[in-house]
């Protein structure tokens, strides 16, 4: 097993544990307060790592960095709201829709041509989302699912922006993550307002664990793509759905419905196929460019 695969499994595990902590805190704490402490404590850790490793803030692309921070923070708050009223597995499954939105954004805003064969997996993903959300059945429809859909939308914006920032080679991963955490903390503080509730001993421990796990998960995810094949690593990331379903059953007595399982298979399967098509297109483009230069 390659280093990249191991790091992605660890990252997925860490992010799933983050969801468990957030859901546990949501029983006694507001979403704004959870977002504030998660962003604030994690941002402090990132600053400490930047100082220890002599990483400095860049003067370039600041509007893009702030945009990434804002959409990332908004997505985090949406997912925290969703965790208050939805099973962990359902949230994890629907959040995979970000791959669908990334493909749409690339076609609409970046003017990239859709890969050949992309239409079928896009339709399959939409069908899967409908099976999980079930908008036709009012009794089973969960309004919190709208927050997950919004999170997937914001995540797609963030991924598109991150691709642009990392492609420039002028920004360290810590810097990009810091903007996201800082914006999340500010947004959380605004939502919290003056309705601050002093955490007790257990809640302080959960907040501290949340801050550490968040940073560790981000670092492991970065290492996964640095050491592993991007396609393989992207596929392995979907193990997060399994982890979330397991923790939902163990800690919160949550059960998967047959429709959620079918919808999850459609979403994850379609997203994996879209990821393969995307990387195949990048690889073919690279091969053509190399041949043209040699010619």
PDB file of C-alpha atoms in Angstrom, residues 40-144:
ATOM      1  CA  UNK A  40     -10.045  29.944  15.643  1.00  0.00           C
ATOM      2  CA  UNK A  41      -8.202  27.072  17.330  1.00  0.00           C
ATOM      3  CA  UNK A  42      -7.197  25.465  14.036  1.00  0.00           C
ATOM      4  CA  UNK A  43      -5.991  28.817  12.678  1.00  0.00           C
ATOM      5  CA  UNK A  44      -3.752  29.231  15.743  1.00  0.00           C
ATOM      6  CA  UNK A  45      -2.242  25.802  15.079  1.00  0.00           C
ATOM      7  CA  UNK A  46      -1.646  26.664  11.423  1.00  0.00           C
ATOM      8  CA  UNK A  47       0.086  29.909  12.427  1.00  0.00           C
ATOM      9  CA  UNK A  48       2.306  27.956  14.824  1.00  0.00           C
ATOM     10  CA  UNK A  49       3.217  25.501  12.040  1.00  0.00           C
ATOM     11  CA  UNK A  50       3.923  28.371   9.629  1.00  0.00           C
ATOM     12  CA  UNK A  51       6.246  30.005  12.153  1.00  0.00           C
ATOM     13  CA  UNK A  52       8.008  26.732  12.962  1.00  0.00           C
ATOM     14  CA  UNK A  53       8.548  25.921   9.273  1.00  0.00           C
ATOM     15  CA  UNK A  54       9.312  29.529   8.232  1.00  0.00           C
ATOM     16  CA  UNK A  55       6.308  29.776   5.920  1.00  0.00           C
ATOM     17  CA  UNK A  56       5.319  33.366   5.132  1.00  0.00           C
ATOM     18  CA  UNK A  57       2.153  34.942   3.793  1.00  0.00           C
ATOM     19  CA  UNK A  58       2.251  35.844   0.133  1.00  0.00           C
ATOM     20  CA  UNK A  59       1.429  39.260  -1.308  1.00  0.00           C
ATOM     21  CA  UNK A  60      -0.038  37.701  -4.453  1.00  0.00           C
ATOM     22  CA  UNK A  61      -3.604  36.668  -5.341  1.00  0.00           C
ATOM     23  CA  UNK A  62      -5.116  38.032  -2.153  1.00  0.00           C
ATOM     24  CA  UNK A  63      -8.630  38.484  -3.638  1.00  0.00           C
ATOM     25  CA  UNK A  64      -8.548  34.821  -4.709  1.00  0.00           C
ATOM     26  CA  UNK A  65      -7.280  33.737  -1.289  1.00  0.00           C
ATOM     27  CA  UNK A  66     -10.058  35.662   0.435  1.00  0.00           C
ATOM     28  CA  UNK A  67     -12.648  34.234  -1.963  1.00  0.00           C
ATOM     29  CA  UNK A  68     -11.421  30.716  -1.192  1.00  0.00           C
ATOM     30  CA  UNK A  69     -11.642  31.546   2.507  1.00  0.00           C
ATOM     31  CA  UNK A  70     -15.183  32.900   2.285  1.00  0.00           C
ATOM     32  CA  UNK A  71     -16.651  30.014   0.251  1.00  0.00           C
ATOM     33  CA  UNK A  72     -14.760  27.469   2.360  1.00  0.00           C
ATOM     34  CA  UNK A  73     -16.022  29.028   5.579  1.00  0.00           C
ATOM     35  CA  UNK A  74     -19.577  29.176   4.248  1.00  0.00           C
ATOM     36  CA  UNK A  75     -19.375  25.516   3.263  1.00  0.00           C
ATOM     37  CA  UNK A  76     -18.121  24.538   6.708  1.00  0.00           C
ATOM     38  CA  UNK A  77     -20.999  26.325   8.437  1.00  0.00           C
ATOM     39  CA  UNK A  78     -23.477  24.635   6.086  1.00  0.00           C
ATOM     40  CA  UNK A  79     -22.114  21.182   6.876  1.00  0.00           C
ATOM     41  CA  UNK A  80     -22.224  21.941  10.613  1.00  0.00           C
ATOM     42  CA  UNK A  81     -25.876  22.943  10.319  1.00  0.00           C
ATOM     43  CA  UNK A  82     -26.602  19.741   8.389  1.00  0.00           C
ATOM     44  CA  UNK A  83     -24.952  17.567  11.035  1.00  0.00           C
ATOM     45  CA  UNK A  84     -27.458  18.872  13.582  1.00  0.00           C
ATOM     46  CA  UNK A  85     -30.376  17.194  11.859  1.00  0.00           C
ATOM     47  CA  UNK A  86     -29.103  14.492   9.521  1.00  0.00           C
ATOM     48  CA  UNK A  87     -27.391  11.110   9.921  1.00  0.00           C
ATOM     49  CA  UNK A  88     -23.619  11.202   9.456  1.00  0.00           C
ATOM     50  CA  UNK A  89     -23.754   8.825   6.478  1.00  0.00           C
ATOM     51  CA  UNK A  90     -26.360  10.921   4.645  1.00  0.00           C
ATOM     52  CA  UNK A  91     -24.281  14.077   5.109  1.00  0.00           C
ATOM     53  CA  UNK A  92     -21.141  12.305   3.903  1.00  0.00           C
ATOM     54  CA  UNK A  93     -22.883  10.871   0.843  1.00  0.00           C
ATOM     55  CA  UNK A  94     -24.485  14.134  -0.270  1.00  0.00           C
ATOM     56  CA  UNK A  95     -21.263  16.082   0.260  1.00  0.00           C
ATOM     57  CA  UNK A  96     -19.729  13.982  -2.528  1.00  0.00           C
ATOM     58  CA  UNK A  97     -21.870  16.006  -4.946  1.00  0.00           C
ATOM     59  CA  UNK A  98     -18.996  18.504  -5.005  1.00  0.00           C
ATOM     60  CA  UNK A  99     -17.461  16.431  -7.844  1.00  0.00           C
ATOM     61  CA  UNK A 100     -20.649  17.035  -9.853  1.00  0.00           C
ATOM     62  CA  UNK A 101     -20.511  20.804  -9.267  1.00  0.00           C
ATOM     63  CA  UNK A 102     -16.767  20.983 -10.022  1.00  0.00           C
ATOM     64  CA  UNK A 103     -17.417  19.501 -13.460  1.00  0.00           C
ATOM     65  CA  UNK A 104     -20.266  21.959 -14.086  1.00  0.00           C
ATOM     66  CA  UNK A 105     -18.225  24.973 -12.926  1.00  0.00           C
ATOM     67  CA  UNK A 106     -15.270  23.953 -15.084  1.00  0.00           C
ATOM     68  CA  UNK A 107     -17.533  23.869 -18.124  1.00  0.00           C
ATOM     69  CA  UNK A 108     -19.428  27.097 -17.375  1.00  0.00           C
ATOM     70  CA  UNK A 109     -16.783  29.389 -15.857  1.00  0.00           C
ATOM     71  CA  UNK A 110     -13.480  27.956 -17.095  1.00  0.00           C
ATOM     72  CA  UNK A 111     -14.897  27.114 -20.534  1.00  0.00           C
ATOM     73  CA  UNK A 112     -13.516  23.577 -20.319  1.00  0.00           C
ATOM     74  CA  UNK A 113     -15.067  21.052 -22.652  1.00  0.00           C
ATOM     75  CA  UNK A 114     -16.940  18.258 -20.892  1.00  0.00           C
ATOM     76  CA  UNK A 115     -15.037  14.967 -21.174  1.00  0.00           C
ATOM     77  CA  UNK A 116     -16.570  12.476 -23.573  1.00  0.00           C
ATOM     78  CA  UNK A 117     -18.858  10.167 -21.626  1.00  0.00           C
ATOM     79  CA  UNK A 118     -19.509  12.636 -18.768  1.00  0.00           C
ATOM     80  CA  UNK A 119     -23.253  12.978 -19.427  1.00  0.00           C
ATOM     81  CA  UNK A 120     -24.176   9.508 -18.096  1.00  0.00           C
ATOM     82  CA  UNK A 121     -22.369   9.763 -14.713  1.00  0.00           C
ATOM     83  CA  UNK A 122     -23.789  13.285 -14.255  1.00  0.00           C
ATOM     84  CA  UNK A 123     -27.312  11.926 -14.678  1.00  0.00           C
ATOM     85  CA  UNK A 124     -26.556   8.992 -12.359  1.00  0.00           C
ATOM     86  CA  UNK A 125     -25.297  11.403  -9.671  1.00  0.00           C
ATOM     87  CA  UNK A 126     -28.479  13.508  -9.918  1.00  0.00           C
ATOM     88  CA  UNK A 127     -30.610  10.366  -9.597  1.00  0.00           C
ATOM     89  CA  UNK A 128     -28.551   9.309  -6.564  1.00  0.00           C
ATOM     90  CA  UNK A 129     -29.015  12.695  -4.912  1.00  0.00           C
ATOM     91  CA  UNK A 130     -32.778  12.445  -5.423  1.00  0.00           C
ATOM     92  CA  UNK A 131     -32.818   8.994  -3.800  1.00  0.00           C
ATOM     93  CA  UNK A 132     -31.016  10.308  -0.726  1.00  0.00           C
ATOM     94  CA  UNK A 133     -32.964  13.590  -0.408  1.00  0.00           C
ATOM     95  CA  UNK A 134     -36.337  12.218  -1.601  1.00  0.00           C
ATOM     96  CA  UNK A 135     -37.908  15.616  -2.361  1.00  0.00           C
ATOM     97  CA  UNK A 136     -41.103  13.945  -3.628  1.00  0.00           C
ATOM     98  CA  UNK A 137     -41.885  12.545  -0.178  1.00  0.00           C
ATOM     99  CA  UNK A 138     -42.551  15.334   2.310  1.00  0.00           C
ATOM    100  CA  UNK A 139     -42.583  12.978   5.295  1.00  0.00           C
ATOM    101  CA  UNK A 140     -39.064  11.697   4.553  1.00  0.00           C
ATOM    102  CA  UNK A 141     -37.612  14.913   3.099  1.00  0.00           C
ATOM    103  CA  UNK A 142     -35.076  16.480   5.482  1.00  0.00           C
ATOM    104  CA  UNK A 143     -34.675  20.234   5.093  1.00  0.00           C
ATOM    105  CA  UNK A 144     -31.141  19.936   6.503  1.00  0.00           C
TER     106      UNK A 144
END
